Coordinates of C-alpha atoms and ligand atoms in Angstrom, one line a residue:
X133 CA 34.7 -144.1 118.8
X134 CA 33.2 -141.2 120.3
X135 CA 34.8 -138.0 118.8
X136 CA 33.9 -134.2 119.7
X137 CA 34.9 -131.6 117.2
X138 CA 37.4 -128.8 118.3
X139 CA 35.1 -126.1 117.1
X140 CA 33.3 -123.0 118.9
X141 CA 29.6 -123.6 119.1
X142 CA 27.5 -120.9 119.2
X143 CA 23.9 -120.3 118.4
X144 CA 23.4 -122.9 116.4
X145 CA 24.0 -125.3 119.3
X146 CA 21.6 -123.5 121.6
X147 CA 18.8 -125.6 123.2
X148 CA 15.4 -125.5 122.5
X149 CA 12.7 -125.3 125.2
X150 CA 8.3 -126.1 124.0
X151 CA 5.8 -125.8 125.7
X152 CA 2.9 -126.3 123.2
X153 CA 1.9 -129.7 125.0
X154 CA 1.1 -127.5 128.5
X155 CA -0.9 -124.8 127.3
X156 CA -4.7 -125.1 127.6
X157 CA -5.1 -125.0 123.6
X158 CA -4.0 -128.9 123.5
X159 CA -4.3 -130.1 126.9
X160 CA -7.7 -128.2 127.6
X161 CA -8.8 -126.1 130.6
X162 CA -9.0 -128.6 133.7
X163 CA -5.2 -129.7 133.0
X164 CA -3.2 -127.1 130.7
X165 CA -2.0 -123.6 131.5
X166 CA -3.9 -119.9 130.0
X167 CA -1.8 -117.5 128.2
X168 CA -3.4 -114.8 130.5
X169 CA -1.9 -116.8 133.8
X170 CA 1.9 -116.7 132.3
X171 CA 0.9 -113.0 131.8
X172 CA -0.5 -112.5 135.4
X173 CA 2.8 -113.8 137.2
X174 CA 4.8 -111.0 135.1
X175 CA 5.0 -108.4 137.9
X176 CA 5.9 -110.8 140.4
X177 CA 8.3 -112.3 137.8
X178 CA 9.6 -108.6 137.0
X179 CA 10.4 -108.4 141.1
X180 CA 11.7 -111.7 141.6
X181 CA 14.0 -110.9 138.0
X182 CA 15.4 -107.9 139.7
X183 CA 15.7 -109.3 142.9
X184 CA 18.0 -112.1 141.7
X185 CA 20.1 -109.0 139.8
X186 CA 20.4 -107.4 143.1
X187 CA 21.8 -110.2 144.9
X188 CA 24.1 -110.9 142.1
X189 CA 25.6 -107.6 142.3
X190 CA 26.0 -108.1 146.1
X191 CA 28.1 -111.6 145.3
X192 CA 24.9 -113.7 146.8
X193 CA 24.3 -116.1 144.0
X194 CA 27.9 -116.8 142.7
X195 CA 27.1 -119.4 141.0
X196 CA 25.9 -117.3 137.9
X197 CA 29.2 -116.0 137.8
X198 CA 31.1 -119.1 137.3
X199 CA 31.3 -118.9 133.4
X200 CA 33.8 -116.4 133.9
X201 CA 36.3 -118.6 136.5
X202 CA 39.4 -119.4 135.3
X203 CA 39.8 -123.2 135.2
X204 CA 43.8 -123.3 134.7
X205 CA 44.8 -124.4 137.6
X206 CA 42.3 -127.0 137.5
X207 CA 43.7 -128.0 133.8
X208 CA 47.3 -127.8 135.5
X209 CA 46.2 -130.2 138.2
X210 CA 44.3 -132.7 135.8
X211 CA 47.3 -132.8 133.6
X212 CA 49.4 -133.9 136.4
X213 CA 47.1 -136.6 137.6
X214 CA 46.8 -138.1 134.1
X215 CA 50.4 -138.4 133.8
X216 CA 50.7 -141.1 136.4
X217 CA 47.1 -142.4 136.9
X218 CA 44.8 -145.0 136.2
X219 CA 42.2 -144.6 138.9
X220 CA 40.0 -141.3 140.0
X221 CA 38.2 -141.9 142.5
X222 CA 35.4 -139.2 143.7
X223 CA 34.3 -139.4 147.3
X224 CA 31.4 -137.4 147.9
X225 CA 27.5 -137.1 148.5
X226 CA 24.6 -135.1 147.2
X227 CA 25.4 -131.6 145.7
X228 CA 29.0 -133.1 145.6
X229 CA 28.9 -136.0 143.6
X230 CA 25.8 -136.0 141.5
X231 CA 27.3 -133.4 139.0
X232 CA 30.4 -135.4 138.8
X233 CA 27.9 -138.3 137.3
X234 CA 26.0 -136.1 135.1
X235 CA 29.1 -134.5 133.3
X236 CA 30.8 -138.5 132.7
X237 CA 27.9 -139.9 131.5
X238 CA 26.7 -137.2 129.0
X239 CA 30.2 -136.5 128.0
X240 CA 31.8 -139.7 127.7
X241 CA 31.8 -142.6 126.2
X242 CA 29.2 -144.8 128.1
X243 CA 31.7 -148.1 128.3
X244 CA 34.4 -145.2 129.0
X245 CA 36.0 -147.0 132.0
X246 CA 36.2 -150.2 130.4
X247 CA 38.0 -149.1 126.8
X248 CA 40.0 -147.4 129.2
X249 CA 41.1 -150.9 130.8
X250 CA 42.6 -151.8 126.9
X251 CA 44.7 -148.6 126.9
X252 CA 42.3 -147.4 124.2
X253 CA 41.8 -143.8 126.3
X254 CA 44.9 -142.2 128.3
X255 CA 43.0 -141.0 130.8
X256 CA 42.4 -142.9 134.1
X257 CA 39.2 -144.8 134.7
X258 CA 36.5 -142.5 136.4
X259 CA 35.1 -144.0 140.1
X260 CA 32.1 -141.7 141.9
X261 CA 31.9 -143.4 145.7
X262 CA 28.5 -141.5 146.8
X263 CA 27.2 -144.1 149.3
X264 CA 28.8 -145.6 152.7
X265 CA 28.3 -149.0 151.9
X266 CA 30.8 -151.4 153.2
X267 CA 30.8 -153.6 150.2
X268 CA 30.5 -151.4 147.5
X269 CA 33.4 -149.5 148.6
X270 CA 35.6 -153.0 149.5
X271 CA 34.4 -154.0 145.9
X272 CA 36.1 -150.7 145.2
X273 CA 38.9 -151.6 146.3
X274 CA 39.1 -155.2 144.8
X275 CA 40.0 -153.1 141.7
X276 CA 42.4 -149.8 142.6
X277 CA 45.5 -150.4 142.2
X278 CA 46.1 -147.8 145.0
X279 CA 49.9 -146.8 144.0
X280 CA 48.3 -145.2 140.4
X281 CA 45.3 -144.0 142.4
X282 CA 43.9 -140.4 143.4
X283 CA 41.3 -140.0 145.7
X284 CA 39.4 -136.3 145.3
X285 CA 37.6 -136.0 148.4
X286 CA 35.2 -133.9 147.8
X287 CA 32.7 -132.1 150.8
X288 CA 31.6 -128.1 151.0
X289 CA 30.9 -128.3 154.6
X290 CA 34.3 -130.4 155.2
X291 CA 32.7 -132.7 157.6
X292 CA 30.1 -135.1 156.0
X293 CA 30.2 -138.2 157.7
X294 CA 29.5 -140.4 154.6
X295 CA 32.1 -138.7 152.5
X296 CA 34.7 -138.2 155.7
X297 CA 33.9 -141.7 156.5
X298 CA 34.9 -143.1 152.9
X299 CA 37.8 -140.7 153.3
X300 CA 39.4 -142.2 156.4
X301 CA 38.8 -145.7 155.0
X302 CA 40.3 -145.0 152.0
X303 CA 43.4 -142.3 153.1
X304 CA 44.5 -145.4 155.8
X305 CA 44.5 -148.1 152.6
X306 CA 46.6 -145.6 150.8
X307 CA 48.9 -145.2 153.9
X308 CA 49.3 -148.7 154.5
X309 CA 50.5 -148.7 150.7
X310 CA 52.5 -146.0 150.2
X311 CA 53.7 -145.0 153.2
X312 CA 52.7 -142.1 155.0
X313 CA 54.9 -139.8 153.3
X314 CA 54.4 -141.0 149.8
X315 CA 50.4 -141.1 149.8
X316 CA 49.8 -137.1 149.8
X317 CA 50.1 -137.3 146.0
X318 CA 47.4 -139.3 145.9
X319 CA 44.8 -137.0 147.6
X320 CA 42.9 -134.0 146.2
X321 CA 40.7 -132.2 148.5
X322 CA 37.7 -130.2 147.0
X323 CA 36.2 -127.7 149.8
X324 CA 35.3 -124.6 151.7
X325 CA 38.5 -122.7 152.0
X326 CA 37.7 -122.3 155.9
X327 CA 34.9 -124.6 157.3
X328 CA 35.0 -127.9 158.6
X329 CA 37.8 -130.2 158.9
X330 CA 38.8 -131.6 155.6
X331 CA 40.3 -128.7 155.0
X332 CA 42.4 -128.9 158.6
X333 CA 43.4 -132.2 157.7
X334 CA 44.4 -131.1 154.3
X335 CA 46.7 -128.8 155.8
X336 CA 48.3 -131.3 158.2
X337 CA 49.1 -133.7 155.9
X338 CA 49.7 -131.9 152.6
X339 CA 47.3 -132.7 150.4
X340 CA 46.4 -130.4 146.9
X341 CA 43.5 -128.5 147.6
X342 CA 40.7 -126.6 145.4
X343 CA 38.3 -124.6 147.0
X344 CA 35.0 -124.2 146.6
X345 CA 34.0 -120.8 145.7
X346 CA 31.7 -119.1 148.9
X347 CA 28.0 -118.5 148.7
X348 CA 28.3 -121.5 146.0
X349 CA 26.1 -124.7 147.8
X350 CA 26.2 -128.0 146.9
X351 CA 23.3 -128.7 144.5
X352 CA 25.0 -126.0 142.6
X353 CA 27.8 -126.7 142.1
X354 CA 28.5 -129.0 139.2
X355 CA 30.5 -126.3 137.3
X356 CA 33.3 -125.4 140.3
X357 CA 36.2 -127.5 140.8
X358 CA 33.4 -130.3 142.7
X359 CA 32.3 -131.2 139.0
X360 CA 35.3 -129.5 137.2
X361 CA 38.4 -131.6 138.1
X362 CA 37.0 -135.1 137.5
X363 CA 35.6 -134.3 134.1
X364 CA 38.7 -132.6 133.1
X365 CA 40.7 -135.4 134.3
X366 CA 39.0 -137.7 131.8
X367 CA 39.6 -135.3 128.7
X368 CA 36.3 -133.4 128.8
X369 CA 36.2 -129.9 127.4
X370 CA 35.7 -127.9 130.7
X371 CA 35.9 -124.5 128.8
X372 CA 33.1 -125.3 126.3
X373 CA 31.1 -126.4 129.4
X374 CA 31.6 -123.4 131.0
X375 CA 30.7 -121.4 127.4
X376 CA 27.5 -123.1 127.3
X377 CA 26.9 -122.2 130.3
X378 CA 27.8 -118.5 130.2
X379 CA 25.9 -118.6 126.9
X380 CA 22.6 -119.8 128.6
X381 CA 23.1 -117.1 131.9
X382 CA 23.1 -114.4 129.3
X383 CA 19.9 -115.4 127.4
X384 CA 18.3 -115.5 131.1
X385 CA 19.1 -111.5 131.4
X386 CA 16.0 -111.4 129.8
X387 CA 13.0 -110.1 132.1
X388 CA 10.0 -111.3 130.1
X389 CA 8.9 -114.8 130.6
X390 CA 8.1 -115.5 126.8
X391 CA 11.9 -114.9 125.7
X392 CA 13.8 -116.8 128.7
X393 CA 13.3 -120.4 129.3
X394 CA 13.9 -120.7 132.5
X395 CA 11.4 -118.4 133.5
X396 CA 8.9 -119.8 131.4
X397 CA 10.0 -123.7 132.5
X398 CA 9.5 -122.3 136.0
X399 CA 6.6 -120.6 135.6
X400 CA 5.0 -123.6 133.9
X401 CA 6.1 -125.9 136.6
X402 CA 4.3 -123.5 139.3
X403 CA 1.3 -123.4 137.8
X404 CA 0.7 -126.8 137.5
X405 CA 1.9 -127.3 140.7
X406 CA 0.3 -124.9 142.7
X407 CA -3.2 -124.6 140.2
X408 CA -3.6 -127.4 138.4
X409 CA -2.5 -130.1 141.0
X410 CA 0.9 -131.6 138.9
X411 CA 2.7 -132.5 142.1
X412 CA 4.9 -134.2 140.6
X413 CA 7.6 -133.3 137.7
X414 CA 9.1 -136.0 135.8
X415 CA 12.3 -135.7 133.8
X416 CA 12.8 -138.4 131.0
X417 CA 15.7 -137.7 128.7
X418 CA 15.4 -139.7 125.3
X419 CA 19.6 -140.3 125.4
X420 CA 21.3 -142.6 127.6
X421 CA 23.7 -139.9 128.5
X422 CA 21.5 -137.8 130.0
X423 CA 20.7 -140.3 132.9
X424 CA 22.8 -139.0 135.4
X425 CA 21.8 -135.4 134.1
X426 CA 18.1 -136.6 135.9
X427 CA 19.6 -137.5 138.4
X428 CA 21.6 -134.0 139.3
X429 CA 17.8 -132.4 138.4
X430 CA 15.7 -134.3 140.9
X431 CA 18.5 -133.4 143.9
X432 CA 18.4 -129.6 142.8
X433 CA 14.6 -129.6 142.3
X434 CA 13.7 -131.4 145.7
X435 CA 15.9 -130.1 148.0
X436 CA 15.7 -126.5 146.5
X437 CA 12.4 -126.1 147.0
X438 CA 11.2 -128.9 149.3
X439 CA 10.7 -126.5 152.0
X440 CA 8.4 -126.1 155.2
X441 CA 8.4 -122.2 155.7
X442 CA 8.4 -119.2 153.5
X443 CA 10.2 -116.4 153.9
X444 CA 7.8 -114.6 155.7
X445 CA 7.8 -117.7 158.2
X446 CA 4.1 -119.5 157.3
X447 CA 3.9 -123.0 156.9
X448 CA 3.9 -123.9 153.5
X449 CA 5.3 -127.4 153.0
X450 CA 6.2 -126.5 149.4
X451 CA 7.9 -128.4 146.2
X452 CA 6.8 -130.6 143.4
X453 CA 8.4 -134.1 143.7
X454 CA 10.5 -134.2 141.0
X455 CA 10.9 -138.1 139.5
X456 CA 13.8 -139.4 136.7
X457 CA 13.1 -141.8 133.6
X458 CA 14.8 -142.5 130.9
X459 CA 13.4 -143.0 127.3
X460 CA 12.8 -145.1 125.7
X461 CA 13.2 -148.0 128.6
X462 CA 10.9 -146.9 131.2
X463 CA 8.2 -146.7 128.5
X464 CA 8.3 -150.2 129.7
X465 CA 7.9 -149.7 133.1
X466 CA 6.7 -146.3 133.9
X467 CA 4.4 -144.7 131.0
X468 CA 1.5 -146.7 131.8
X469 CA 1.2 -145.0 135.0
X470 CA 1.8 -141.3 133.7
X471 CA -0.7 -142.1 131.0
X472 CA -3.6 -144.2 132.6
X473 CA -2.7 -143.2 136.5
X474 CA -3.0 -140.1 138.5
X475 CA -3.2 -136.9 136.3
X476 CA -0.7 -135.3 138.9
X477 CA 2.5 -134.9 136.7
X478 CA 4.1 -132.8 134.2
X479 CA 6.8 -134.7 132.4
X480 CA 9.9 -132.8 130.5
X481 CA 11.3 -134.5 127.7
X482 CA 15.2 -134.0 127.1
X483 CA 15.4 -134.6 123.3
X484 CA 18.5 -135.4 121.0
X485 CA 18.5 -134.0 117.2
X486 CA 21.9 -135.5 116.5
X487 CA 23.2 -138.6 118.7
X488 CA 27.2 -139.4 118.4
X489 CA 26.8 -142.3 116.0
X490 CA 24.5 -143.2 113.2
X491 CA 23.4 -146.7 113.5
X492 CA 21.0 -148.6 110.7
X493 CA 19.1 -151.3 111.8
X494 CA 19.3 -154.1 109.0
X495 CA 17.4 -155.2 106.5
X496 CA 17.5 -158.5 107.6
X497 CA 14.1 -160.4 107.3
X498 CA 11.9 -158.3 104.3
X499 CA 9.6 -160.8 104.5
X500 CA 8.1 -161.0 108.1
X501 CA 5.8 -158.7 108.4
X502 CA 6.0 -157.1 112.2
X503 CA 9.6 -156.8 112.0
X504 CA 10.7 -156.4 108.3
X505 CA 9.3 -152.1 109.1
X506 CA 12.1 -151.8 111.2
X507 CA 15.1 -152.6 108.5
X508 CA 16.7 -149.6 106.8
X509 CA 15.5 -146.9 109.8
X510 CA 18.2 -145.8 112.1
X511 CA 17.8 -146.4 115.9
X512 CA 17.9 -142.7 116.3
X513 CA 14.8 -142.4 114.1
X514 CA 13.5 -145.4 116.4
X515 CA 13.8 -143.6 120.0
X516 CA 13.3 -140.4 118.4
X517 CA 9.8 -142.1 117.2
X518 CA 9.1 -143.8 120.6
X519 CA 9.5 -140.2 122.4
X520 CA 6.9 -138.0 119.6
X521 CA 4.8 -142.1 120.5
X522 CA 5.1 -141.5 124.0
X523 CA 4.2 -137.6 123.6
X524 CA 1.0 -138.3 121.5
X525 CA -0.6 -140.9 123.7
X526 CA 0.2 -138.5 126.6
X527 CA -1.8 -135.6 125.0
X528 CA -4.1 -137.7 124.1
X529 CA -4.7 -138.3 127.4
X530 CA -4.5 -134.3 128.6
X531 CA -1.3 -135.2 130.7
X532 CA 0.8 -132.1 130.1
X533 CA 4.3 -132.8 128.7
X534 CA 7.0 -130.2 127.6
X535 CA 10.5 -131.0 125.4
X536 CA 13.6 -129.3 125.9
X537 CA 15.7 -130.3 122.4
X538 CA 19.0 -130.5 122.1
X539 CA 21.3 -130.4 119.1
X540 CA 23.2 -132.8 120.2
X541 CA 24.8 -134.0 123.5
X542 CA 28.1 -131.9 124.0
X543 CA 30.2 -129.7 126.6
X544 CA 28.4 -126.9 125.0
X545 CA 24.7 -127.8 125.3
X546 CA 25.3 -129.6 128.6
X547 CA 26.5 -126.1 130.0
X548 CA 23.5 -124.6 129.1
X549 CA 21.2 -127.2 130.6
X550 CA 23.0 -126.9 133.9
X551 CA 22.9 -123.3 133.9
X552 CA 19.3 -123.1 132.5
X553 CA 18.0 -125.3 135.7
X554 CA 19.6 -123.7 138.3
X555 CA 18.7 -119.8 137.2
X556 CA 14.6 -121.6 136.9
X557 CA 15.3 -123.2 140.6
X558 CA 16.3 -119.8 141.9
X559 CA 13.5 -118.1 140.1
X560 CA 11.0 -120.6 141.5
X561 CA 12.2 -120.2 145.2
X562 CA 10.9 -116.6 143.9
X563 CA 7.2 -117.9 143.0
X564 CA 6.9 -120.1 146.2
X565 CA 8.4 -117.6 148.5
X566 CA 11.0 -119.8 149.9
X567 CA 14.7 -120.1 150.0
X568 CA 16.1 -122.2 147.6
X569 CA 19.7 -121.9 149.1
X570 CA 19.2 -123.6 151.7
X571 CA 18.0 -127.1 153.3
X572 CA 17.4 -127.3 156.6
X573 CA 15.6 -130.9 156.2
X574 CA 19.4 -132.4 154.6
X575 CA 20.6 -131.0 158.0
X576 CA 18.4 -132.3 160.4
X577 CA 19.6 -136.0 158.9
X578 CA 23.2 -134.8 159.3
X579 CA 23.1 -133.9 162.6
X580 CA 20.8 -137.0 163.6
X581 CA 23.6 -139.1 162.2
X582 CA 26.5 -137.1 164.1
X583 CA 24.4 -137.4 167.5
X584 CA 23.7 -141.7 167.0
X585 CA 27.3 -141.9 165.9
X586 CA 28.5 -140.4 169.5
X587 CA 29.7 -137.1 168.0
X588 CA 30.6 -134.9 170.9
X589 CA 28.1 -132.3 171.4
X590 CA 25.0 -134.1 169.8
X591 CA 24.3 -135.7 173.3
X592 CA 21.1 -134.3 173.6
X593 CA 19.6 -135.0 170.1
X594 CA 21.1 -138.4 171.0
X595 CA 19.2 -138.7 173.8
X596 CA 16.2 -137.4 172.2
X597 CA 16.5 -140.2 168.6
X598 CA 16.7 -142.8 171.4
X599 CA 13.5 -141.6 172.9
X600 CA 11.5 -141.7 169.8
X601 CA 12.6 -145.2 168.7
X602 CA 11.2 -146.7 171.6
X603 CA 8.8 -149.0 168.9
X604 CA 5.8 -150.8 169.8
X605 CA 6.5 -154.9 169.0
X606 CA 2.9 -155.5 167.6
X607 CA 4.2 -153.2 164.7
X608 CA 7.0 -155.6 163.5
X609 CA 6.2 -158.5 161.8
X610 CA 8.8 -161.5 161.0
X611 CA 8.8 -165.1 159.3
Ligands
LIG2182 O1 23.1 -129.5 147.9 C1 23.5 -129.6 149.0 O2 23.9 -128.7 149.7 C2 23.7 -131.0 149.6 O3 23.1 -132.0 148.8 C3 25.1 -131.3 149.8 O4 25.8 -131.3 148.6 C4 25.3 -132.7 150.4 O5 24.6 -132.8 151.6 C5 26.8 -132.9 150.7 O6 27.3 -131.9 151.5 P1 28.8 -131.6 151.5 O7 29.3 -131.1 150.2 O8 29.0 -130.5 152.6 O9 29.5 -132.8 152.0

């Protein structure tokens, strides 16, 4: 079983960010990054440093603050649920569902849903609904036993129509149940205290609410209640999340780009991006884990700074497109390209030191040479080899690579990772000159869908989708 230790981790759990395999000394002039041009961004990283300060003070980048929330009533509220539940379902999208992955696959145990089934955990089985497919969601519901069920609908702007869609399918199941009096219990709402209307409907029927804190958007938001409440509800240690994080925000007070990692994974990432043509970042933890952690990355990286206009208003059509692998599997299905393909990436490793549990790999054939090397190593020391394998044939091949290590995978070093990505996002919206609060582009979808769904008031955008589909036959082909 997968245990964590009830202890306070401190420095000696903090994560470790190199970028040797970047820097022109090993990766040579045409691909790798000069000392001198990490130097030359200091005074526009000293202004972009204090600018972020600034808005802090002013309350415009809460989400720095949230180390310092209180989470009891979250606690209070997961305690309840766990008393009388077996299923928690999340129904969300984007900036409000990713996070929720990320934090149960790193921090629990990977079959967690299934030991859960023999009684072997207390805590209810863990669903994450982020699509609006019919038959994912009726497979869903082949397995909820809706009368030990809790929905947490979960939506900042309170009006989503994949998420409010799920919602109404779901809340009319639970009606037809429970009764419409009964099934309130059974409903959690996670939104903007005032916008959209989740919240209205909330109100109406008397659902639990937990509000998302203002100013605090979607993509960063894994440590409010969005990501809080479902990993506390399946046992995870949402305090030592939350000191990781806090940890990590105040190692990135630090204005020079050689002491704070996210400035220097930021600045590393522009350069290549902007000078030496690495349009694309790649994120490959080596830990199983850490999958969904990718996953949460590539929303925050693309949408953050996918943008067309700076803030002075030129075109700039900026962002690197960021890509997830995992180690040591898509060494079988991706490396080739990043070593032999286009030299237009920069791939992060996440390394482990320490996984959860030590596993030999037998001794079992000493005699057959080509498989006999194996026995007596540990599959740690195995991926751990395939990642330095992976590194080396990369360098070899001057295709810059950087490894962020951690410890191990816990509440603590999770916290810092979160935190350590979104302060670099924010600082890079700095070096591109755009705003990485916003995303205009996810909008423009939202709204198209509203206006082909019939949503009153999108008449015209209607009107004007129709228009553009009108598709020339010769185009379409057909067996
Ligand atoms: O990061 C973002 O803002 C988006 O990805 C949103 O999270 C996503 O579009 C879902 O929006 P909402 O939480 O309003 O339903």
């Amino acid at each position: 079983m997968i245990t964590y230790k009830n202890k306070v981790w401190k420095e000696e759990m903090s994560i470790r960010l190199d970028v040797n395999h970047v820097m022109a000394k090993f990766m040579g002039e045409e691909h790798g990054v000069f000392d001198g041009e990490i130097e030359s961004l200091m005074p526009e990283a000293r202004d972009i440093h204090h600018q972020i300060k600034e808005k802090r003070d002013s309350g415009d980048l809460p989400f720095m603050d949230l180390p310092n929330q209180s989470v009891s009533e979250i606690l209070e509220m997961a305690k309840g649920i766990r008393r009388w539940c077996d299923y928690f379902v999340v129904l969300g999208i984007g900036g409000s569902a990713l996070g929720n992955t990320a934090l149960h696959e790193a921090l629990q145990h990977p079959y967690y849903n299934e030991l859960s089934k023999t009684g072997r955990h207390r805590a209810p089985r863990i669903y994450v609904l982020d699509n609006v497919d019919p038959d994912q969601l009726a497979a869903l519901m082949d397995v909820l036993d809706l009368k030990k069920t809790c929905f947490n609908v979960i939506t900042k702007s309170g009006g989503t129509a994949e998420t409010m869609a799920n919602f109404l399918v779901c809340q009319e199941a639970m009606i037809k149940a429970l009764g419409r009096e009964n099934h309130a219990d059974h409903i959690v709402v996670t939104t903007d205290k005032t916008k959209g209307n989740l919240m209205r409907v909330a109100e109406r029927e008397g659902y639990r609410c937990l509000v998302i804190p203002d100013g605090v958007g979607g993509r960063f938001s894994v440590l409010t209640p969005v990501g809080l409440l479902s990993a506390a509800v399946s046992g995870v240690n949402v305090r030592e999340l939350l000191a990781g994080a806090s940890f990590m925000e105040r190692h990135c007070h630090k204005v020079r780009i050689w002491e704070n990692p996210a400035y220097m994974n930021a600045v590393i990432h522009f350069i290549l991006d902007t000078k030496r043509k690495k349009h694309i970042s790649v994120m490959m933890p080596y830990a199983h884990a850490l999958r969904g952690f990718a996953d949460w990355y590539r929303q925050l990286w693309a949408e953050s700074l996918g943008k067309r206009s700076s803030l002075d208003g030129h075109e700039v059509h900026a962002g690197q497109t960021p890509i997830n692998a995992l180690g040591a599997t898509d060494q079988h299905s991706q490396i080739q390209l990043y070593v032999e393909g286009p030299n237009d990436k920069v791939i992060t490793f996440i390394n482990v030191e320490k996984y959860k549990v030590p596993m030999e790999i037998p001794k079992s054939y000493p005699e057959m040479e080509g498989l006999s090397y194996l026995g007596g190593h540990s599959l740690q020391g195995l991926i751990q080899a395939e990642q330095k394998g992976t590194a080396y044939a990369l360098i070899q091949n001057h295709r810059p690579n950087l490894s962020i290590t951690l410890k191990e995978v816990n509440p603590f070093t999770l916290g810092q990772l979160f935190m350590m990505y979104e302060i670099q996002t924010v600082f890079s919206g700095g070096l591109y000159r755009i705003n990485p609060l916003d995303q205009p582009g996810v909008e423009q979808g939202k709204v198209a869908a509203y206006a082909l769904m019939g949503r009153q008031g999108y008449e015209e955008t209607k009107a004007e989708i129709e228009q553009a589909e009108a598709l020339d036959d010769k185009y379409i082909l057909g067996c």
